[in-house]
Coordinates of C-alpha atoms in Angstrom, one line a residue:
M1 CA 63.4 16.4 29.0
A2 CA 66.0 16.8 27.5
G3 CA 67.4 19.5 28.9
K4 CA 67.5 17.4 32.1
S5 CA 69.0 14.4 30.4
G6 CA 72.6 14.9 31.2
K7 CA 73.3 14.1 27.7
A8 CA 76.0 16.7 25.6
F9 CA 73.5 16.3 22.8
D10 CA 69.8 14.8 23.0
F11 CA 69.7 13.1 19.6
S12 CA 65.5 12.9 19.9
L13 CA 64.8 16.3 20.8
F14 CA 67.5 16.9 17.6
R15 CA 65.0 14.3 15.9
R16 CA 62.0 16.3 16.2
L17 CA 63.7 19.4 15.7
I18 CA 64.3 18.6 12.5
T19 CA 60.8 16.9 11.9
Y20 CA 60.2 21.0 10.8
T21 CA 62.6 20.8 8.0
N22 CA 60.0 18.3 6.2
P23 CA 58.2 21.0 4.2
Y24 CA 61.4 22.3 2.7
R25 CA 63.1 19.2 2.0
L26 CA 64.7 20.7 -1.4
T27 CA 66.5 23.4 0.4
F28 CA 67.9 21.0 3.3
Y29 CA 69.0 18.8 0.8
F30 CA 70.7 21.7 -1.0
V31 CA 72.4 23.0 2.0
A32 CA 73.6 19.7 2.9
F33 CA 75.1 19.1 -0.8
S34 CA 76.5 22.5 -0.5
A35 CA 78.2 21.6 3.0
I36 CA 79.8 18.2 1.1
L37 CA 80.9 20.5 -1.5
L38 CA 82.6 23.1 0.6
A39 CA 84.4 20.3 2.2
A40 CA 85.9 18.7 -1.2
L41 CA 87.0 22.0 -2.3
S42 CA 89.0 23.0 1.4
I43 CA 91.7 20.5 0.0
V44 CA 91.8 21.8 -3.5
N45 CA 93.9 25.1 -3.2
P46 CA 96.4 23.1 -0.8
Y47 CA 97.2 20.6 -3.7
L48 CA 97.4 23.2 -6.5
L49 CA 99.6 25.0 -3.6
K50 CA 101.8 21.8 -3.6
Q51 CA 102.2 22.0 -7.3
V52 CA 102.8 25.2 -7.7
I53 CA 105.8 25.0 -5.5
D54 CA 107.2 21.4 -6.7
K55 CA 106.5 21.7 -10.3
T56 CA 106.6 25.6 -11.2
I57 CA 108.8 27.6 -8.3
T58 CA 111.4 24.5 -7.5
P59 CA 111.6 24.2 -11.5
K60 CA 111.5 27.7 -12.4
N61 CA 108.8 26.6 -14.8
G62 CA 107.1 30.2 -15.2
D63 CA 104.5 29.0 -18.1
L64 CA 102.9 26.3 -15.6
L65 CA 102.9 29.1 -12.8
V66 CA 100.1 31.0 -14.8
Y67 CA 98.4 27.8 -15.4
Y68 CA 98.1 26.9 -11.8
I69 CA 97.3 30.2 -10.5
T70 CA 94.4 30.6 -12.9
L71 CA 93.0 27.1 -11.6
M72 CA 93.5 28.7 -7.9
L73 CA 91.6 31.8 -9.0
V74 CA 88.4 29.9 -10.8
F75 CA 88.4 27.0 -7.8
L76 CA 88.5 30.4 -5.0
V77 CA 85.6 31.7 -7.1
V78 CA 83.6 28.5 -7.2
D79 CA 84.4 28.4 -3.1
V80 CA 83.0 31.6 -2.7
I81 CA 79.9 30.8 -4.8
S82 CA 79.1 27.8 -3.0
Q83 CA 80.0 29.8 1.0
F84 CA 77.5 32.4 -0.3
L85 CA 74.7 29.7 -1.5
F86 CA 75.5 27.4 1.4
I87 CA 75.2 30.4 4.2
Y88 CA 72.1 32.1 2.5
F89 CA 70.0 28.8 2.5
A90 CA 71.1 27.6 5.8
N91 CA 69.6 30.8 7.0
W92 CA 66.8 31.0 5.4
L93 CA 65.8 27.2 6.3
G94 CA 66.2 28.3 10.0
Q95 CA 63.7 31.5 9.7
E96 CA 61.1 29.2 8.1
V97 CA 61.6 26.9 10.6
I98 CA 61.0 29.1 13.6
R99 CA 58.2 31.2 11.8
D100 CA 56.5 27.7 11.5
I101 CA 57.0 26.8 15.2
R102 CA 56.2 30.2 16.6
V103 CA 53.0 29.9 14.9
K104 CA 52.1 26.4 16.3
L105 CA 53.4 27.7 19.7
F106 CA 51.1 30.7 19.6
K107 CA 48.3 28.8 18.2
H108 CA 48.5 26.2 21.2
M109 CA 48.6 29.0 23.5
L110 CA 45.7 30.3 22.8
G111 CA 44.1 27.3 23.6
F112 CA 45.4 27.2 27.5
K113 CA 43.3 27.2 30.3
K114 CA 43.0 30.5 32.1
Q115 CA 44.4 28.2 34.9
Y116 CA 47.5 28.0 33.0
Y117 CA 47.9 31.3 32.8
D118 CA 47.3 32.3 36.4
K119 CA 50.2 29.9 37.4
S120 CA 52.7 30.9 34.4
A121 CA 54.9 34.1 34.6
V122 CA 53.8 36.2 31.7
G123 CA 57.7 37.5 31.1
R124 CA 58.6 33.8 30.4
L125 CA 56.2 32.6 28.1
V126 CA 57.2 36.1 26.0
T127 CA 61.0 34.6 26.1
R128 CA 59.6 31.4 24.8
A129 CA 57.4 32.5 22.1
V130 CA 60.2 35.2 21.1
S131 CA 63.9 35.1 22.0
D132 CA 63.9 31.3 22.7
I133 CA 62.4 30.7 19.3
E134 CA 65.0 33.1 17.8
T135 CA 67.5 31.5 18.9
I136 CA 66.5 28.3 17.3
A137 CA 67.3 29.5 14.3
S138 CA 70.7 29.5 15.2
I139 CA 70.6 25.5 15.1
F140 CA 70.5 25.8 11.1
S141 CA 72.3 29.0 10.0
Q142 CA 75.3 28.9 12.7
G143 CA 74.9 25.4 13.9
L144 CA 74.2 22.2 12.8
F145 CA 75.0 22.8 8.6
M146 CA 78.0 24.5 9.6
I147 CA 79.0 22.0 12.2
I148 CA 78.4 18.7 9.2
S149 CA 80.3 21.1 6.8
D150 CA 83.4 21.4 9.2
L151 CA 83.1 17.5 10.1
L152 CA 83.0 16.7 6.4
K153 CA 86.1 19.0 5.8
M154 CA 87.9 17.5 8.3
L155 CA 87.3 14.0 7.5
A156 CA 88.2 15.0 3.7
I157 CA 91.3 16.4 4.8
L158 CA 92.3 14.0 7.5
G159 CA 92.0 11.3 4.5
Y160 CA 94.0 13.5 2.0
M161 CA 96.8 13.7 4.3
A162 CA 96.9 10.0 4.7
Y163 CA 96.8 9.6 1.2
Q164 CA 99.7 12.1 0.6
S165 CA 101.9 11.4 3.5
W166 CA 101.2 8.3 6.3
E167 CA 104.4 10.0 8.1
L168 CA 103.5 13.7 8.6
T169 CA 100.0 12.3 9.3
L170 CA 100.8 10.7 12.3
L171 CA 102.3 13.5 13.5
V172 CA 98.6 15.7 13.2
F173 CA 97.5 12.4 14.9
A174 CA 99.5 12.6 17.7
V175 CA 98.3 15.8 19.1
L176 CA 94.7 15.1 17.9
P177 CA 93.0 13.1 20.3
L178 CA 94.0 16.4 23.4
I179 CA 92.3 18.6 21.0
V180 CA 89.5 16.1 20.7
Y181 CA 88.9 15.1 24.2
A182 CA 89.4 19.5 25.5
T183 CA 86.6 19.8 22.4
R184 CA 84.1 17.0 24.4
V185 CA 84.5 18.4 27.7
F186 CA 84.2 22.1 26.6
Q187 CA 81.0 20.7 24.7
K188 CA 79.6 19.3 28.4
K189 CA 80.6 22.1 30.4
M190 CA 79.0 24.6 28.0
K191 CA 75.6 22.8 27.7
A192 CA 75.2 23.4 31.6
A193 CA 76.2 26.8 31.4
F194 CA 73.7 27.6 28.8
E195 CA 70.8 26.1 30.8
E196 CA 71.8 28.3 33.5
V197 CA 72.0 31.7 31.0
R198 CA 68.1 30.7 29.4
T199 CA 67.0 30.5 32.9
Q200 CA 68.9 33.9 34.1
V201 CA 67.5 35.2 31.1
S202 CA 63.9 34.4 31.5
N203 CA 64.1 35.4 35.1
L204 CA 65.4 38.6 34.0
N205 CA 62.4 38.9 31.0
S206 CA 59.6 38.0 33.9
F207 CA 60.9 40.4 36.7
V208 CA 61.3 43.5 33.9
Q209 CA 57.7 42.7 32.5
E210 CA 56.2 42.9 36.1
R211 CA 57.9 45.6 37.2
I212 CA 57.5 48.1 34.3
T213 CA 53.4 46.9 34.4
G214 CA 53.1 47.7 38.2
M215 CA 55.3 50.7 37.8
K216 CA 52.8 52.4 39.5
I217 CA 52.1 50.2 42.5
V218 CA 56.1 50.5 42.5
Q219 CA 56.2 54.6 43.1
L220 CA 53.0 54.7 45.0
F221 CA 54.6 52.8 47.8
T222 CA 57.9 54.4 47.0
R223 CA 59.6 50.6 46.4
E224 CA 62.2 52.2 43.8
E225 CA 65.0 51.5 45.8
T226 CA 63.5 47.9 47.0
E227 CA 63.3 46.7 43.5
Y228 CA 66.3 48.8 42.2
A229 CA 68.2 46.0 44.5
N230 CA 66.4 43.4 43.4
F231 CA 66.6 44.1 40.1
K232 CA 70.4 44.5 40.7
K233 CA 70.6 40.6 42.3
I234 CA 69.0 39.1 39.3
N235 CA 71.2 40.5 36.7
E236 CA 74.5 39.7 38.7
K237 CA 73.0 36.1 38.5
H238 CA 72.5 36.5 34.9
K239 CA 76.1 38.1 34.3
K240 CA 77.4 35.0 36.5
G241 CA 75.5 32.8 34.0
W242 CA 77.6 34.1 30.9
I243 CA 80.7 34.8 32.6
K244 CA 81.0 30.8 32.9
T245 CA 80.4 30.4 29.2
V246 CA 83.7 33.0 28.9
W247 CA 85.5 31.3 31.1
Y248 CA 85.0 28.0 29.2
N249 CA 85.7 30.1 26.1
S250 CA 88.8 31.3 27.7
I251 CA 90.4 27.6 28.5
F252 CA 89.6 26.2 25.6
F253 CA 90.3 28.4 22.9
P254 CA 94.0 28.9 23.7
I255 CA 94.1 25.2 24.5
A256 CA 93.2 24.2 20.6
E257 CA 95.6 27.1 19.4
M258 CA 98.6 25.9 21.4
A259 CA 97.7 22.1 19.9
S260 CA 97.8 24.0 16.1
S261 CA 101.0 25.5 16.5
I262 CA 102.4 22.2 17.9
V263 CA 101.4 20.4 14.8
I264 CA 102.6 22.8 12.4
G265 CA 106.4 22.6 14.5
L266 CA 106.6 19.3 14.4
I267 CA 105.7 18.9 10.5
V268 CA 108.1 21.6 10.2
W269 CA 110.8 19.8 11.9
Y270 CA 110.0 16.2 11.1
G271 CA 109.0 17.5 7.4
G272 CA 112.1 19.7 6.6
L273 CA 114.4 17.1 8.3
K274 CA 113.2 14.9 5.5
A275 CA 112.9 17.5 2.9
A276 CA 116.4 18.1 3.3
Q277 CA 117.5 14.3 2.2
V278 CA 118.1 13.2 -1.1
D279 CA 114.6 11.4 -2.4
G280 CA 112.9 12.8 0.6
M281 CA 109.7 14.8 1.2
T282 CA 109.1 17.9 -1.0
L283 CA 108.7 21.2 0.1
G284 CA 105.6 22.0 -1.6
L285 CA 104.5 18.5 0.5
V286 CA 105.7 20.2 3.8
I287 CA 104.0 23.3 3.1
E288 CA 101.0 21.6 2.0
F289 CA 100.7 19.8 5.1
I290 CA 101.4 23.3 6.9
Q291 CA 98.1 24.4 5.3
L292 CA 95.9 21.3 5.5
S293 CA 97.0 21.1 9.2
Q294 CA 95.6 25.0 9.4
I295 CA 92.6 24.1 7.5
L296 CA 91.9 21.0 10.1
F297 CA 92.7 22.7 13.0
R298 CA 90.5 26.0 12.1
P299 CA 86.9 24.3 12.0
L300 CA 88.0 22.1 15.0
R301 CA 88.6 25.1 17.0
Q302 CA 85.5 26.6 15.7
I303 CA 83.7 23.5 15.7
A304 CA 83.4 24.1 19.4
D305 CA 82.0 27.6 19.2
K306 CA 79.5 26.5 16.6
F307 CA 78.1 23.4 19.1
N308 CA 77.9 26.2 21.8
T309 CA 75.4 27.9 19.3
L310 CA 73.8 24.2 18.5
Q311 CA 74.0 23.9 22.7
M312 CA 72.2 27.1 23.2
G313 CA 69.3 26.4 20.2
M314 CA 68.6 22.5 21.8
V315 CA 68.3 24.5 25.2
A316 CA 65.7 27.2 23.6
A317 CA 64.4 24.1 21.8
N318 CA 63.8 22.1 24.7
R319 CA 62.0 25.1 26.5
V320 CA 59.7 25.8 23.8
F321 CA 58.8 22.0 23.2
A322 CA 57.9 21.8 26.9
V323 CA 55.7 24.6 26.7
L324 CA 54.1 22.8 22.8
D325 CA 53.8 19.5 25.0
T326 CA 51.7 21.3 28.2
Q327 CA 48.5 19.9 28.0
S328 CA 46.4 22.9 29.5
V329 CA 43.7 23.0 27.3
I330 CA 40.0 22.6 27.4
E331 CA 38.9 19.9 25.9
D332 CA 37.2 20.6 22.8
N333 CA 35.2 17.9 22.1
G334 CA 31.9 18.9 21.3
E335 CA 29.7 18.4 18.1
E336 CA 27.0 20.6 19.0
E337 CA 26.2 24.3 17.3
L338 CA 24.5 26.8 18.8
I339 CA 22.2 28.4 16.1
H340 CA 19.1 29.7 17.5
V341 CA 19.8 30.4 21.6
K342 CA 16.9 31.6 23.8
G343 CA 19.4 32.0 26.5
D344 CA 18.3 29.8 29.4
I345 CA 20.8 28.6 31.9
S346 CA 20.8 25.9 34.7
F347 CA 23.2 24.7 37.0
D348 CA 22.9 21.6 38.2
N349 CA 24.8 20.6 41.6
V350 CA 28.2 22.1 40.7
R351 CA 31.2 21.7 42.2
F352 CA 34.9 23.1 41.0
S353 CA 37.9 23.8 42.7
Y354 CA 41.1 25.9 41.3
I355 CA 43.3 23.6 43.8
P356 CA 42.3 20.2 43.9
G357 CA 40.9 19.3 47.6
E358 CA 39.8 22.9 48.1
E359 CA 36.0 23.7 46.9
V360 CA 35.3 27.1 45.8
L361 CA 31.7 26.3 44.6
K362 CA 30.0 23.3 46.6
G363 CA 27.3 22.0 44.9
I364 CA 25.9 25.3 43.4
S365 CA 22.5 24.7 41.5
L366 CA 20.6 27.5 39.7
E367 CA 18.2 28.9 36.9
V368 CA 18.6 31.3 34.9
K369 CA 15.4 32.3 32.4
S370 CA 15.5 33.7 28.9
G371 CA 15.4 37.2 29.1
D372 CA 16.0 37.7 32.8
T373 CA 18.6 39.8 34.5
V374 CA 19.8 37.9 37.4
A375 CA 22.0 39.4 39.8
I376 CA 25.0 37.4 42.0
V377 CA 26.1 39.2 44.8
G378 CA 28.1 38.6 48.1
A379 CA 31.7 38.8 49.6
T380 CA 35.2 38.4 48.0
G381 CA 35.7 35.0 47.6
A382 CA 32.4 33.9 47.7
G383 CA 32.6 32.2 44.5
K384 CA 30.8 34.6 42.3
S385 CA 33.4 35.7 38.8
T386 CA 33.7 31.7 39.3
I387 CA 30.5 31.0 37.8
I388 CA 31.0 33.0 34.9
N389 CA 34.3 31.9 34.1
L390 CA 32.9 28.2 34.1
L391 CA 30.0 29.3 32.0
S392 CA 32.5 30.4 29.4
R393 CA 34.3 27.1 29.9
F394 CA 37.4 29.1 31.0
Y395 CA 37.8 25.8 33.6
E396 CA 36.4 22.4 33.5
I397 CA 33.8 21.7 36.5
D398 CA 34.6 19.0 39.0
S399 CA 31.2 17.6 38.8
G400 CA 27.8 18.5 38.1
V401 CA 26.6 19.9 34.6
I402 CA 26.0 23.4 33.5
A403 CA 23.3 23.7 30.7
I404 CA 22.4 26.5 27.8
D405 CA 19.0 25.8 26.8
H406 CA 19.1 22.4 28.6
T407 CA 22.0 21.4 26.5
D408 CA 25.0 20.6 28.6
I409 CA 28.1 22.8 27.5
K410 CA 30.8 20.2 27.1
T411 CA 28.5 19.0 24.1
I412 CA 28.8 22.4 22.2
K413 CA 31.7 23.2 20.4
L414 CA 34.1 25.8 22.1
K415 CA 33.8 28.3 19.8
S416 CA 30.1 28.3 19.4
L417 CA 29.5 28.7 23.0
R418 CA 31.8 31.6 23.3
D419 CA 30.5 33.5 20.1
H420 CA 26.9 33.6 21.7
I421 CA 28.5 34.9 25.6
A422 CA 29.7 38.6 26.1
V423 CA 31.7 39.1 29.1
V424 CA 32.0 42.7 30.5
L425 CA 34.8 42.1 33.1
Q426 CA 35.9 44.8 35.7
D427 CA 39.4 45.0 34.7
V428 CA 39.0 46.1 31.7
F429 CA 41.5 45.4 28.8
L430 CA 42.4 47.0 25.6
F431 CA 45.0 46.5 23.3
A432 CA 47.3 49.3 21.8
D433 CA 45.1 49.7 18.9
T434 CA 42.3 52.1 18.1
I435 CA 39.2 52.5 19.7
L436 CA 37.6 51.0 16.5
N437 CA 39.9 48.1 16.5
N438 CA 39.2 47.0 20.5
I439 CA 35.7 47.4 19.9
T440 CA 35.5 45.1 17.0
L441 CA 38.7 43.1 18.0
N442 CA 39.6 43.1 14.3
N443 CA 36.3 41.2 12.9
P444 CA 35.4 41.9 9.2
N445 CA 31.9 41.4 9.7
I446 CA 31.3 44.7 12.2
S447 CA 31.6 47.9 10.3
Q448 CA 32.3 51.2 11.3
D449 CA 29.1 52.1 10.2
K450 CA 27.6 49.1 12.7
V451 CA 29.9 50.2 15.8
E452 CA 28.9 54.0 15.7
Q453 CA 25.1 53.2 15.5
A454 CA 25.7 50.8 18.6
A455 CA 27.1 53.3 20.5
R456 CA 24.3 56.1 19.7
E457 CA 22.1 53.3 21.2
I458 CA 23.6 52.9 24.0
G459 CA 24.8 57.1 24.4
I460 CA 28.4 57.0 24.2
H461 CA 28.5 57.8 20.6
D462 CA 29.5 61.3 21.7
F463 CA 32.1 60.4 24.6
I464 CA 34.1 58.7 21.5
T465 CA 33.9 61.9 19.0
S466 CA 35.1 63.7 21.5
L467 CA 38.5 62.1 21.6
P468 CA 41.0 63.1 19.2
G469 CA 40.8 61.3 15.9
G470 CA 37.3 59.7 17.4
Y471 CA 37.1 56.3 16.3
N472 CA 40.7 55.9 15.2
Y473 CA 42.0 57.1 18.3
N474 CA 45.1 54.6 19.8
V475 CA 44.3 54.3 23.4
K476 CA 48.0 52.9 23.8
E477 CA 48.8 49.9 25.6
R478 CA 46.1 48.3 28.1
G479 CA 44.2 51.7 27.3
V480 CA 46.2 54.0 29.4
M481 CA 45.1 56.9 27.5
L482 CA 41.6 56.6 28.7
S483 CA 40.1 56.7 32.3
S484 CA 39.0 53.3 34.3
G485 CA 35.2 54.8 33.2
Q486 CA 35.7 55.4 29.6
R487 CA 37.6 52.1 29.3
Q488 CA 34.2 50.3 30.8
L489 CA 32.4 52.1 28.6
I490 CA 34.2 50.9 25.4
S491 CA 34.1 47.4 26.9
F492 CA 30.3 47.7 27.1
L493 CA 30.3 48.8 23.5
R494 CA 32.5 45.7 22.5
A495 CA 30.1 43.2 24.1
Y496 CA 27.1 44.9 22.8
V497 CA 28.4 45.1 18.8
S498 CA 28.6 41.1 19.1
N499 CA 24.9 41.1 19.8
P500 CA 24.9 38.0 22.3
E501 CA 22.2 35.7 23.4
I502 CA 23.7 35.7 26.8
L503 CA 25.6 38.9 28.5
V504 CA 27.9 38.8 31.5
L505 CA 28.8 42.1 33.6
D506 CA 31.5 41.5 36.2
E507 CA 32.2 44.3 38.9
A508 CA 31.5 46.8 35.8
T509 CA 30.7 49.6 38.0
S510 CA 32.6 48.8 41.3
S511 CA 35.7 51.5 40.6
I512 CA 34.3 54.6 38.6
D513 CA 33.0 57.9 38.9
S514 CA 29.3 58.7 39.4
H515 CA 29.5 60.4 35.7
S516 CA 30.8 57.3 34.2
E517 CA 28.4 55.2 36.6
Q518 CA 25.4 56.7 35.1
L519 CA 26.4 56.0 31.3
I520 CA 27.4 52.9 32.4
Q521 CA 24.0 52.2 34.3
D522 CA 21.9 53.6 30.7
A523 CA 24.1 51.6 28.8
T524 CA 23.7 48.4 31.1
D525 CA 19.6 49.2 30.8
K526 CA 19.6 49.2 27.1
I527 CA 22.5 46.0 26.6
T528 CA 20.2 43.9 29.0
K529 CA 17.3 44.5 27.7
D530 CA 15.0 41.2 26.2
R531 CA 18.6 39.2 26.5
T532 CA 19.3 36.9 28.8
S533 CA 21.6 38.8 31.3
I534 CA 24.3 38.3 34.8
V535 CA 25.1 40.7 36.7
I536 CA 27.9 40.3 39.2
A537 CA 27.9 43.8 41.6
H538 CA 29.1 45.1 45.1
R539 CA 26.9 48.3 44.6
L540 CA 23.5 46.5 45.5
A541 CA 22.0 49.9 44.2
T542 CA 22.6 48.9 40.6
I543 CA 20.8 45.7 40.5
K544 CA 17.6 46.4 42.6
N545 CA 15.5 46.2 39.3
A546 CA 17.1 42.4 38.3
D547 CA 14.4 40.0 37.6
K548 CA 16.4 37.7 40.6
I549 CA 18.9 38.4 43.1
I550 CA 21.3 35.2 44.2
V551 CA 23.2 35.6 47.3
M552 CA 26.5 33.9 47.6
D553 CA 28.8 33.0 50.7
Q554 CA 31.5 30.7 50.6
G555 CA 31.1 28.8 47.5
T556 CA 26.7 28.1 48.5
I557 CA 23.7 30.1 47.8
V558 CA 22.1 31.4 50.9
E559 CA 19.3 33.2 49.4
Q560 CA 17.9 34.1 45.9
G561 CA 14.8 36.2 45.0
S562 CA 13.9 39.5 44.1
H563 CA 15.6 42.9 46.1
N564 CA 12.0 43.3 47.9
E565 CA 11.5 39.6 48.8
L566 CA 14.7 39.3 50.1
L567 CA 14.6 42.7 52.2
E568 CA 11.8 40.8 54.1
I569 CA 14.0 38.1 55.3
T570 CA 14.9 39.2 58.7
D571 CA 18.5 38.9 59.5
G572 CA 19.0 37.8 55.9
Y573 CA 22.4 37.8 54.4
Y574 CA 21.2 40.7 51.7
R575 CA 19.2 42.6 53.8
N576 CA 22.2 43.2 56.3
L577 CA 24.2 43.9 53.5
Y578 CA 22.2 46.2 51.7
E579 CA 21.9 48.0 55.0
V580 CA 25.5 48.7 55.8
Q581 CA 26.1 49.6 52.1
F582 CA 22.8 51.9 52.3
A583 CA 24.1 53.6 55.8
S584 CA 27.6 54.1 54.5
A585 CA 26.0 55.7 51.4
T586 CA 24.1 58.2 53.8
T587 CA 26.9 58.7 56.2
T588 CA 29.0 59.5 52.8
E589 CA 26.6 62.1 51.8

């Protein structure tokens, strides 16, 4: 990747970034033209100042002085207007580019496999999508065009200097290599420093995001002091990363200032001696060169600072493009559209592993008939939840075939497949929004009347209307304003209003109170009626009436049949599991 290339500046990465300006070529060209105009204007005022001194002040010509002063004011106004247009449109271009990149990045992230998010820190991805992309904007607003403008300005000044006096120009060139070399070293050091800064920013964001999300666990186990100490260590690394950039700045800018002062001293010394001679240099020329050298060294000093900005933007761009280049997506090559779905499901010798070589499902074969309710039970890690993840193609299977209505799901368009499957998870996720929006997920085809009707049908309308604001009640981040049982009821309604042909309930009653469990059980009976349903549950009492129960252990199916059929198996896995739960429930009572 560019960030590890060792180059002070990665042109291949830069060319890729510039392609995002193609839709805004006119603005790009206008900003480039403004940079050229500003370069030309940089030599106008020193030239006019020379004329003022040599043609008006020295010969004491007051009328001509007014003329030159007027000219200086006119060009000053032109310069101000040009700078305004340059800065405004350079920033405008940067914002347009990062908007497009951010949209592209988010769309790309929407298609990532679930496995990608299993392995990626949320804080780092947030950094990529927000602060890193914002940093890219500075490439255009404060980096690229500013550097181009400064370089053009320097070239124009050096050319004009050489034209005016080769002797004084040589004095400038005598010191110029020092500052150019210092700038080059500075660029390389700052690149490495900024890469470290971005890494530490990502680590800091990730740490803070995880601890705030898991604050309940931190406080429950009284880990405040430990996490505080860990935060101080990470924050210290972040500070040290920035201190490196401060250190390099502290060295470079005094060197640049010293070089500028040396040049002015040489011009005053040599130019003054020449001006004192008969037929020597004019005083105006000496003053002009002093001003030109200041204008020359000012962008040379600033160009390093702007190159810092450019480097930070390039490091950020490298990180963003690394996510964009990640090919962790489910291949959506299917051509089939699911239209009239009966709901027959089959797994034929399906094998799957999250980690290569460590199979989670070991040749699973099962059949689910249309309209049936099939329960899957087994110990934690048996592979129950994996089955439903594969059915919705959140992961790709290693081998075998999964089919719906005898059609391999790989041949079905991904959106079409998931449109016909609704999943109710054990860990319900609600957005910081109203109950209505969390149910409809802003689907314009689902009206509030339809939601309320569905809520009445599954018996939770009264619960929702009892909340302040009813369906417009804001549940806050992750639904913290609701109990786990209430969140589960909302997720049931969300699944029900989508009217799926296939319904999956994953541990939907494993961690809720008895009152909510009864509401959920009633809702389950309603939404699974005449619909193909797969129910994963620890509480065997909730799946007694399932048409078929599949018992899994260590990635294989060990038993299957109805509740009564499985209880008749002597020393059977299901029977032992049921007796343990029944005995535990009796003891509790």
